[in-house]
Coordinates of C-alpha atoms in Angstrom, one line a residue:
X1 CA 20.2 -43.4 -46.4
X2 CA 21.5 -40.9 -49.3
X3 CA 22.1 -37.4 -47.9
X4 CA 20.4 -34.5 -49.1
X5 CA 22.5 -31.7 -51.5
X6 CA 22.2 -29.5 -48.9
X7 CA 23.4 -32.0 -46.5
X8 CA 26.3 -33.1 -48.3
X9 CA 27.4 -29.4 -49.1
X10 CA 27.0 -28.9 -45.1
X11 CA 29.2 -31.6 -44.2
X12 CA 31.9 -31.2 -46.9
X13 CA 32.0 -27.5 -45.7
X14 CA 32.5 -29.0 -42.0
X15 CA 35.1 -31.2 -43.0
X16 CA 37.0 -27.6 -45.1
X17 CA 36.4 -25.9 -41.8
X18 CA 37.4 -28.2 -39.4
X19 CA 40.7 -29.2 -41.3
X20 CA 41.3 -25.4 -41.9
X21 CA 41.1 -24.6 -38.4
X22 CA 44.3 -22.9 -37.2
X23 CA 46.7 -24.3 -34.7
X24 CA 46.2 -21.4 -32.5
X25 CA 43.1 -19.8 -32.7
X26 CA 42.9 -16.0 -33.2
X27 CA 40.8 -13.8 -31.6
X28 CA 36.8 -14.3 -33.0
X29 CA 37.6 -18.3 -33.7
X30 CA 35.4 -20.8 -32.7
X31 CA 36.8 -23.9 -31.4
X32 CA 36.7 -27.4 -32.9
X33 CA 33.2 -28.5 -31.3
X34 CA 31.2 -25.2 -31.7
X35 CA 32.6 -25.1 -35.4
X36 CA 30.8 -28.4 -35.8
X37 CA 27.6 -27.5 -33.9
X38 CA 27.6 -24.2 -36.0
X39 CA 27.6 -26.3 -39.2
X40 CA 24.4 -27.6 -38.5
X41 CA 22.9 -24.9 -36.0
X42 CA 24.4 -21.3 -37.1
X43 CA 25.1 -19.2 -34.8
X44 CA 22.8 -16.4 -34.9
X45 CA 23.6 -12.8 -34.5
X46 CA 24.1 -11.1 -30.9
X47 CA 24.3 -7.7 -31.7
X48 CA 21.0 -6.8 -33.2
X49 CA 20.0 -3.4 -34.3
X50 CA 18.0 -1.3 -31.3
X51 CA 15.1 0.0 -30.8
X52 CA 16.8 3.1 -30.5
X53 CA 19.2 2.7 -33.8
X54 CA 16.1 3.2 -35.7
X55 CA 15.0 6.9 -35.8
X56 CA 17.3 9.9 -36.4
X57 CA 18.1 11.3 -40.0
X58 CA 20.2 8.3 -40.6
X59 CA 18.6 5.2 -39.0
X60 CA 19.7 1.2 -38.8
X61 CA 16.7 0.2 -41.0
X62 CA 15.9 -3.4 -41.1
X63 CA 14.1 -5.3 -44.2
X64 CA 10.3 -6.7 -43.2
X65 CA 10.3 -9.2 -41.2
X66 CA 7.3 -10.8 -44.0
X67 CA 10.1 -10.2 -46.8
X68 CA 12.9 -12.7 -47.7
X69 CA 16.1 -11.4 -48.2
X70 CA 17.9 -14.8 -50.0
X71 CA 20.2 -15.3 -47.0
X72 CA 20.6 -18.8 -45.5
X73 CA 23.1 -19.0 -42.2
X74 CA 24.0 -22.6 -43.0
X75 CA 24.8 -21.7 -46.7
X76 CA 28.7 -21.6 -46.3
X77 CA 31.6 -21.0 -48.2
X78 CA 29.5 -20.1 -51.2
X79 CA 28.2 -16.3 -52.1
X80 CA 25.2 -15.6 -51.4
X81 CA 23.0 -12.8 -53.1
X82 CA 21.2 -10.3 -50.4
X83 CA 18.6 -7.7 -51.7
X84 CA 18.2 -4.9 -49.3
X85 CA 14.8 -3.5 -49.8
X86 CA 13.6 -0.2 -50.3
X87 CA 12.4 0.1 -46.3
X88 CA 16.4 -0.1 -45.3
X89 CA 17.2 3.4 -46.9
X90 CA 19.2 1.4 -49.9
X91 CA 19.1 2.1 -53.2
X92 CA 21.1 2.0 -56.7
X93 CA 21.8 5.0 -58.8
X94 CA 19.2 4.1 -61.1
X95 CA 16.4 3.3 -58.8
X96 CA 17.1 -0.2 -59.1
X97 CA 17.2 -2.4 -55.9
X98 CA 20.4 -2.7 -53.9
X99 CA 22.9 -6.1 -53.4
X100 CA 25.3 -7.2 -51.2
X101 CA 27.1 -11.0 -51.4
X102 CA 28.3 -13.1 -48.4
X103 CA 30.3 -15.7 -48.4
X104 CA 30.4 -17.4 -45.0
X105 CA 32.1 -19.5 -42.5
X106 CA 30.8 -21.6 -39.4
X107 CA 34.7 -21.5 -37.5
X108 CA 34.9 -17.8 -37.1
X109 CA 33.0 -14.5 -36.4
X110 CA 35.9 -12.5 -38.1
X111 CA 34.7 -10.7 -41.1
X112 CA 36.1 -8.7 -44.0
X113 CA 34.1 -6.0 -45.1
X114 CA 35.3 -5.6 -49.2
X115 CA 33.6 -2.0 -51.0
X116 CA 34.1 -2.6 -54.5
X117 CA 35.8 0.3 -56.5
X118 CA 34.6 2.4 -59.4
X119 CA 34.5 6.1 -61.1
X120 CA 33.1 8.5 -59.4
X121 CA 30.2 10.5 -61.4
X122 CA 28.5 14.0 -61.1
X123 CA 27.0 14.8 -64.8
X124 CA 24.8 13.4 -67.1
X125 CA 27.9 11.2 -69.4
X126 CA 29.4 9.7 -66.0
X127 CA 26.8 8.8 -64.5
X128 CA 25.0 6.6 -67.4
X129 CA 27.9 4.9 -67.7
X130 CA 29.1 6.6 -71.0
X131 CA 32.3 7.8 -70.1
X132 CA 33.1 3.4 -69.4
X133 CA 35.6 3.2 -66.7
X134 CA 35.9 6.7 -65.9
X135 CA 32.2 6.6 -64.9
X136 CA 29.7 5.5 -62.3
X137 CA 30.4 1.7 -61.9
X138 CA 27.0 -0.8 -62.4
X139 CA 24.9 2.3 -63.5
X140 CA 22.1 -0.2 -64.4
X141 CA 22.2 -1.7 -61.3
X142 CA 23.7 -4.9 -59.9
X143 CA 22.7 -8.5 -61.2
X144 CA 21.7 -11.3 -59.0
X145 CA 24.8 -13.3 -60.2
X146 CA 27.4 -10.8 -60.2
X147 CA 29.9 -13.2 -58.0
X148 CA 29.8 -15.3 -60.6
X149 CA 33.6 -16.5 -62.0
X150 CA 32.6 -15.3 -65.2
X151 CA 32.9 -11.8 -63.5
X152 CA 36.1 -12.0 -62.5
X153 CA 36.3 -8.1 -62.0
X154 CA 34.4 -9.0 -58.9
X155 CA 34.6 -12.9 -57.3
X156 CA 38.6 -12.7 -58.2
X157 CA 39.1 -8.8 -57.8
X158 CA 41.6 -9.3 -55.1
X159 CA 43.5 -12.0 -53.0
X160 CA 41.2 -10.0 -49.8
X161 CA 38.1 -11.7 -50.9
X162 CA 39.6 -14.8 -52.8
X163 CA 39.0 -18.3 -50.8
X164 CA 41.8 -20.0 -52.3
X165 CA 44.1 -17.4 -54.1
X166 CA 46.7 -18.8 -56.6
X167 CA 49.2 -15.6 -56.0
X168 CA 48.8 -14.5 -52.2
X169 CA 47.6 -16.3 -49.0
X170 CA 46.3 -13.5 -46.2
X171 CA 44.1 -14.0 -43.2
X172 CA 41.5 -13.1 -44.5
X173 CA 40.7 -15.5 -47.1
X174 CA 39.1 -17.8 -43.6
X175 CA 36.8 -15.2 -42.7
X176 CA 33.6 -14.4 -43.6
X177 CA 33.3 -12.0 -46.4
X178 CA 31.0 -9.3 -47.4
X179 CA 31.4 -8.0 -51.1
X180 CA 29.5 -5.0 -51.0
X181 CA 29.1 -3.4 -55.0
X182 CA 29.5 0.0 -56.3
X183 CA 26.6 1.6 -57.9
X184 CA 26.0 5.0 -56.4
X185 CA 28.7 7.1 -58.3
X186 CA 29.3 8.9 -54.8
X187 CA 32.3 7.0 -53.3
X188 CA 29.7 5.5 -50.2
X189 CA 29.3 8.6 -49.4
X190 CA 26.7 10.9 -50.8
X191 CA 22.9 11.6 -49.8
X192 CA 21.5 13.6 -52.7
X193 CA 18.9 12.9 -55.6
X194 CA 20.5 14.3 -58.6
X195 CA 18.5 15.3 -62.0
X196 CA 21.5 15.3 -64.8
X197 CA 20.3 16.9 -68.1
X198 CA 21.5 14.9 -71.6
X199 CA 23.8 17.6 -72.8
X200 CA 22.6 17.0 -76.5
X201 CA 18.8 17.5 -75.2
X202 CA 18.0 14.1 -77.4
X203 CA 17.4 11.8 -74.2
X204 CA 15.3 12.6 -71.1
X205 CA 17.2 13.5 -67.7
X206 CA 18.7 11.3 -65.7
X207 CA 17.1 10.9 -62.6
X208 CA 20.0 9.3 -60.4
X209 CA 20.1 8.7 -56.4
X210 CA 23.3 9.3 -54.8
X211 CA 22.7 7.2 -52.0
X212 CA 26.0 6.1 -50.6
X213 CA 25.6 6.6 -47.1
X214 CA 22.1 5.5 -46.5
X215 CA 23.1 1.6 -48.6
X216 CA 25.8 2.0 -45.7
X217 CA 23.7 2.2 -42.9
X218 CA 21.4 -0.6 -44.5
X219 CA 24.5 -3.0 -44.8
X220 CA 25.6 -2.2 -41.5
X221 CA 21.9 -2.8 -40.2
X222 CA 21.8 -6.3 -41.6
X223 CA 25.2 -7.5 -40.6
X224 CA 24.2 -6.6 -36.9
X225 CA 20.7 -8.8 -37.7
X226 CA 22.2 -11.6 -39.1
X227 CA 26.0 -12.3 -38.2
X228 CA 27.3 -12.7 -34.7
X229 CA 29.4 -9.3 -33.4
X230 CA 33.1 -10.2 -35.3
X231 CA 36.1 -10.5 -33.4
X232 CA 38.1 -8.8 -36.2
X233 CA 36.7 -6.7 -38.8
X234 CA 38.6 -5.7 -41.5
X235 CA 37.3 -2.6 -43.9
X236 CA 38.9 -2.7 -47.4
X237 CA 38.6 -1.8 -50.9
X238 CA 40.4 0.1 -53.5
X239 CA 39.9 3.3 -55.3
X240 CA 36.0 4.8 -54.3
X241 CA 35.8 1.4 -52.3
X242 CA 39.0 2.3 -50.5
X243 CA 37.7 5.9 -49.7
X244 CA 34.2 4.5 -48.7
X245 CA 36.0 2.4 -46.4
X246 CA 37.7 5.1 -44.6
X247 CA 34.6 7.3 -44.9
X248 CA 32.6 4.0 -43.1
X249 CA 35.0 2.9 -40.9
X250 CA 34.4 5.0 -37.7
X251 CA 30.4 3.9 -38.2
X252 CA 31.0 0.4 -38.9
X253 CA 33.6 0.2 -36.4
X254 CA 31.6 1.6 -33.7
X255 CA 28.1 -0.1 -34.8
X256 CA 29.3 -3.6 -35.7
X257 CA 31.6 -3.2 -32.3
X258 CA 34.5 -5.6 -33.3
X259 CA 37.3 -6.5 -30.7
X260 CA 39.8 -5.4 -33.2
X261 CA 39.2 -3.5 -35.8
X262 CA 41.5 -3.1 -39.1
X263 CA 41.4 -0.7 -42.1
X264 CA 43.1 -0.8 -45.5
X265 CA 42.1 2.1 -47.9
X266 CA 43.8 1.3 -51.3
X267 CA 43.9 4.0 -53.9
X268 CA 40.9 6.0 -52.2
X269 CA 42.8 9.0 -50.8
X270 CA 40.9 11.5 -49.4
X271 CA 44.0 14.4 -49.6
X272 CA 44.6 16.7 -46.7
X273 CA 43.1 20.2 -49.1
X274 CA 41.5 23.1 -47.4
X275 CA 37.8 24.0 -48.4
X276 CA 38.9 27.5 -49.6
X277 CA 42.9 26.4 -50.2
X278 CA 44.5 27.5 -53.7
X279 CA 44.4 24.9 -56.4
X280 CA 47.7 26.0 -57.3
X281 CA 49.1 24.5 -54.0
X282 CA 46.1 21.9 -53.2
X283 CA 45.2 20.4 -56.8
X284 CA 42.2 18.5 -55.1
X285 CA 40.8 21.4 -54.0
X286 CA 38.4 22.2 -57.0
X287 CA 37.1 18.3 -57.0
X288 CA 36.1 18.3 -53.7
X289 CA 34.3 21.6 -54.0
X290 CA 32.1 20.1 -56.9
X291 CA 31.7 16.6 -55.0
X292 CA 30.6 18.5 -52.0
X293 CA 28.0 20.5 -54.2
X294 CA 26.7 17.2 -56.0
X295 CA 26.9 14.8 -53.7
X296 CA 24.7 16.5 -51.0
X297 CA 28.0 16.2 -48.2
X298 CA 27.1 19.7 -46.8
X299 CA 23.2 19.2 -46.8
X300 CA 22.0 20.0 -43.0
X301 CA 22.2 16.9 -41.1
X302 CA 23.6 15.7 -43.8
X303 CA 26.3 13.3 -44.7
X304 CA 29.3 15.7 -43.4
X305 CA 27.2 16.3 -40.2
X306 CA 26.6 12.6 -39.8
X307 CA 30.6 12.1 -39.7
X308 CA 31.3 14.7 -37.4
X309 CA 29.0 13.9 -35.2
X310 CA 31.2 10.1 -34.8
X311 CA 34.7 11.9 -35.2
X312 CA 34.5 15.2 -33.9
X313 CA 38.0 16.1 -34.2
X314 CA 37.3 15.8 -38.5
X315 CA 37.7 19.7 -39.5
X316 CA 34.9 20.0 -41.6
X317 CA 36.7 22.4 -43.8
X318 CA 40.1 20.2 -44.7
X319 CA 38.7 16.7 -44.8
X320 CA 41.9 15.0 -45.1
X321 CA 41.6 15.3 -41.0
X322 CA 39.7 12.2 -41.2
X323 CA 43.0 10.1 -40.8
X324 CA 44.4 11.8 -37.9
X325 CA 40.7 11.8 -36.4
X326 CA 40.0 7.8 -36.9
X327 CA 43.9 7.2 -35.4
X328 CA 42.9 9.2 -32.0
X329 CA 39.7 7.9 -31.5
X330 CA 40.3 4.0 -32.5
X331 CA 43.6 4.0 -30.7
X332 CA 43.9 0.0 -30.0
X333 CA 43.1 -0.5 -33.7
X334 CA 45.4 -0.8 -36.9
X335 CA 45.3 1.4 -40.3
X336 CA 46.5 1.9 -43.5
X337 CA 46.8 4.1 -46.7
X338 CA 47.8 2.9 -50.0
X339 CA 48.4 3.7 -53.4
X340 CA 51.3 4.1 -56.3
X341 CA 53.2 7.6 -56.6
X342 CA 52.3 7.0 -60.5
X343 CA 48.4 6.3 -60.5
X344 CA 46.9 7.4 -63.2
X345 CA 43.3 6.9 -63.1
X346 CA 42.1 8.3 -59.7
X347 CA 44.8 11.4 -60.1
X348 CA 43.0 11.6 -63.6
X349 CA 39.6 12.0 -61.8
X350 CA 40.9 14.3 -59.4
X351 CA 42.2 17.1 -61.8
X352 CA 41.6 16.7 -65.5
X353 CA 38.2 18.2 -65.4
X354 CA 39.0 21.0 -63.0
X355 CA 42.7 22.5 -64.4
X356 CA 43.2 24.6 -67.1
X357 CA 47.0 23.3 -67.7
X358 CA 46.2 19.7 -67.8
X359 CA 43.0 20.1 -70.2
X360 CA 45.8 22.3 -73.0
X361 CA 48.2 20.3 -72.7
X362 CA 49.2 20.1 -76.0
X363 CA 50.5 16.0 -76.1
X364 CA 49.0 13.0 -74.4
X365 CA 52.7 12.8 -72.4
X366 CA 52.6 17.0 -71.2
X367 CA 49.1 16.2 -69.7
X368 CA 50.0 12.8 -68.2
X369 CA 53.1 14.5 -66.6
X370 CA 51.5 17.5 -65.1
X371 CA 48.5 15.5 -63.5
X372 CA 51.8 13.0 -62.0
X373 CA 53.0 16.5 -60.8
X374 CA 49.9 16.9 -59.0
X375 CA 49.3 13.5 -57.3
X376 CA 52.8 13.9 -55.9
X377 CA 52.0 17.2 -54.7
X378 CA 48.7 15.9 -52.8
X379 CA 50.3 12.2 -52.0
X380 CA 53.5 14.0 -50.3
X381 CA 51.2 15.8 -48.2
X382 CA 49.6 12.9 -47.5
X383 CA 52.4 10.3 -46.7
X384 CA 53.8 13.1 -44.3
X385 CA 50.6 13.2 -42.1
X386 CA 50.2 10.0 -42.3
X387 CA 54.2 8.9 -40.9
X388 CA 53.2 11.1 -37.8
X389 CA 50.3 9.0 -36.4
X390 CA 51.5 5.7 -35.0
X391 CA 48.1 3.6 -35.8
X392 CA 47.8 4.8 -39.2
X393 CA 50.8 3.4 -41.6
X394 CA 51.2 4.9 -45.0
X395 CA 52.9 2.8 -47.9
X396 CA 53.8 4.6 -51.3
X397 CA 55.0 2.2 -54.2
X398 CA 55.8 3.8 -57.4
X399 CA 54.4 1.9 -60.4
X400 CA 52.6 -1.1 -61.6
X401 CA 52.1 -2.1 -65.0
X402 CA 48.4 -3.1 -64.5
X403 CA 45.6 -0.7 -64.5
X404 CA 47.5 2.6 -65.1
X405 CA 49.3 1.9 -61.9
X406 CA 45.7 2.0 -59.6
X407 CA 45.2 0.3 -56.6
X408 CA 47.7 -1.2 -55.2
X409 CA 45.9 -4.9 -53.7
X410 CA 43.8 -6.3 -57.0
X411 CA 44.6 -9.0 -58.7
X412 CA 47.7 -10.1 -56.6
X413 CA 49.5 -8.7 -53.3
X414 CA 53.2 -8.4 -56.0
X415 CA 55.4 -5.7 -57.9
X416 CA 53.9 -3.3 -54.9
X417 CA 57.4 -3.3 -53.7
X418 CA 59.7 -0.8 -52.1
X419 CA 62.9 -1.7 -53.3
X420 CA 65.3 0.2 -51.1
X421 CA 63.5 -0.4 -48.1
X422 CA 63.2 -4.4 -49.2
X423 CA 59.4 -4.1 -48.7
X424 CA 56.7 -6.0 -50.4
X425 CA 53.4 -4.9 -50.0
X426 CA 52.2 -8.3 -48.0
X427 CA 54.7 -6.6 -45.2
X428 CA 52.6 -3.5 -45.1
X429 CA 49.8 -5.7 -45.2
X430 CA 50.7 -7.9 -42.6
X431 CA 51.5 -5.1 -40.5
X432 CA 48.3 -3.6 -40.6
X433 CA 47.0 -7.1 -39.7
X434 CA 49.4 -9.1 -37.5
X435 CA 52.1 -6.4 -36.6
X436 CA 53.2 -4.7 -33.2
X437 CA 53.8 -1.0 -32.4
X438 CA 53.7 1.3 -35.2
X439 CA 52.0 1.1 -38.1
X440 CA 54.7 0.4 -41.0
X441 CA 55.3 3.7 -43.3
X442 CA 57.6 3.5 -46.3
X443 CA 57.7 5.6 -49.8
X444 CA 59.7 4.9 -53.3
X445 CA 61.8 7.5 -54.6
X446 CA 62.3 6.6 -57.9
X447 CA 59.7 4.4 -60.5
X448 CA 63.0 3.5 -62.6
X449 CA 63.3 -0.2 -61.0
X450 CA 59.8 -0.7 -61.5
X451 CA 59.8 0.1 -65.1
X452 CA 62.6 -2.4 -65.8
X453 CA 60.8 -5.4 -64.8
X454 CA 59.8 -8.0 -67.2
X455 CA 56.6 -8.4 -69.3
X456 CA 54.0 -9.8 -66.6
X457 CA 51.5 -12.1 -69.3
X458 CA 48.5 -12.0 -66.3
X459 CA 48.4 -8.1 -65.9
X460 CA 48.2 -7.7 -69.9
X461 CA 45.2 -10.2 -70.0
X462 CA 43.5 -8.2 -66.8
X463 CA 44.7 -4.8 -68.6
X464 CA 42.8 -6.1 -71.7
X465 CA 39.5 -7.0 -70.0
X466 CA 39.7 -3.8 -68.4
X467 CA 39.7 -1.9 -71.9

């Protein structure tokens, strides 16, 4: 009797799984029979969202139970397309529908939690998307088929979220995966709906919903309904999707209530700066008073009050506390900061628009140099805060040529190196993932190894589809 497509994708998945399984299971594997039995009876989710979860200014919302979301538990190792409707809170910029994509896996619970990267925006040019890179990401919304391979910037951003990778093998490429896309302009974070004017008065305003937090809470609502509690999680993402994962992580972590619990933020710091510091000696200090403004993060009960009330040792007024806050309260679990001394895209964001010096800099090179100056002012700061919490491991490389040197884990795990340390970045990786004791820290001194090394062909083709 000829087997059904779905069939035959069920048991070709089997035999992947069952052939993949480790030779010592980790924590959150299944075992060689329930693998099978999952394949053709998934196992369903044991952590549902409570009664209780649902009221309070930012509730677990859940879709209808009358409404399809797309999502089919026996549909693995392929990415799936999940529309969260409007009743869970979530929302894109525009007012279009929100998406997540999963990808998963009948041998394990483990799951990787991936928030795509992206500008930040807070004016009318950024946030329609006409500023390109250096603006909201998806400010039309996110398409049905956006994990497509012919999207590359998405289903091959990173080894992290990559099945088979050609470059780097990691854990994580067995686990289930949750690509969650970037379309709020508000690093996951904001709660605010924003009218932006069209500075040349020719276009109607912009009417644009800086929903971060609430699509959050949505995602986090339907992985509790549909996916069994993981054994490991990991939270990840670079540049706004590495600072919405350490913005998330204390919520997910304590909501999705892993074993063990991992973070990764790549390229998303958010610098130790007080509210009222001096810009001279805390250059973020005039983005995140604008951010805070836009954004809605001081609203009452809003999204500042909402992370306080799950890290209470976060100073409200120096928000770079949020590392030493996560470290003591997720003790047992392991974290991690990245990003390159010589980034030049989120240090861009974080001071060309808000210092006098860098905007008359009279040559390309004199304004490049002084925001450098800056980032190493904030990322000193940061790496020194960072090497005194034991959890909570902080590695600096100096430069890549891909990307203006931002984020440090796309397209492959290489040429994020510490030379005089011998370090590759897969150590600090696996540190954060496998390792013992304390968190690995490390730092380059000097970018003048880096900018020896040969022409790489791959990160000028990625460079130019980036352009």
């Amino acid at each position: 009797m000829a087997l059904s497509r779905h069939a035959a994708a069920v048991m070709l998945g089997g035999l992947v799984a069952l052939s993949s399984l480790p030779s010592q299971a980790e924590t959150g594997d299944y075992g060689f029979f329930q693998t099978l039995r999952n394949l053709f009876s998934p196992p369903r989710a044991d952590n549902p969202v409570q009664p209780a979860q649902r009221s309070g200014h930012y509730p677990l919302l859940s879709r209808s139970a009358a409404r399809s979301d797309g999502f089919d538990p026996a549909a693995y190792y392929s990415w799936q397309t999940v529309q969260l409707p409007a009743e869970t809170g979530a929302i894109c910029g525009n007012g279009s529908p929100y998406k997540i994509f999963v990808n998963r896996v009948p041998n394990t619970t483990n799951t990787i939690i991936y928030m795509e990267g992206g500008g930040a925006c807070w004016d009318y040019a950024s946030c329609t998307g006409a500023t390109g890179v250096r603006g909201a990401r998806n400010p039309n919304g996110v398409p049905d088929d956006y994990m497509k391979l012919l999207n590359p910037g998405a289903s091959l951003v990173s080894p992290f979220v990559t099945r088979v990778s050609p470059f780097d093998a990691v854990k994580t490429q067995g686990w289930n995966m949750v690509y969650v896309p970037y379309c709020t302009g508000d690093i996951y974070s904001g709660d605010k709906v924003a009218v932006y004017d069209d500075p040349s008065g020719q276009k109607p305003p912009l009417v644009w919903h800086h929903n971060g937090l609430r699509n959050t809470r949505a995602i986090t609502a339907w992985l509790k309904d549909n996916l069994p509690r993981p054994g490991q999680m990991l939270s990840t993402g670079c540049s706004a999707g590495g600072a919405g994962s350490l913005i998330s992580f204390d919520s997910l972590r304590t909501e999705l209530a892993p074993t063990n619990g991992f973070l990764i933020d790549d390229s998303g710091p958010i610098f130790p700066t007080p509210r009222n510091g001096n810009p001279a000696e805390y250059p973020s200090q005039p983005l995140m008073t604008t951010i805070r403004e836009v954004w809605g993060l001081d609203a009452p009960n809003g999204p500042l009050a909402f992370l306080s009330a799950g890290l209470p040792q976060v100073d409200l007024n120096e928000l770079g506390s949020i590392y030493p806050a996560l470290a003591n309260k997720h003790r047992n679990d392991r974290l991690g900061h990245t990003h390159f001394w010589k980034d030049l895209n989120y240090s861009s964001y974080s001071y060309e628009r808000f210092h006098d010096d860098i905007r008359q800099a009279p040559t390309q090179e004199a304004k490049q140099a002084l925001i450098h100056a800056k980032w190493g002012v904030d990322t000193q700061r940061l790496a020194a805060r960072l090497n005194g919490l034991d959890n909570f491991g902080g590695y600096f490389p100096q430069y890549r040529k891909l990307n203006e040197s931002h984020c440090t884990t796309i397209v492959d795990f290489k040429n994020g190196d510490v030379q005089a340390q011998n370090l590759e970045l897969k150590h600090f990786i696996d540190s954060v993932l496998d390792g013992q004791g304390k968190v690995l820290d490390a730092a380059e001194d000097s970018d003048a190894a880096d900018r020896a090394k040969p022409f790489n062909l791959l990160y000028w083709l990625v460079d130019q589809l980036l352009t």
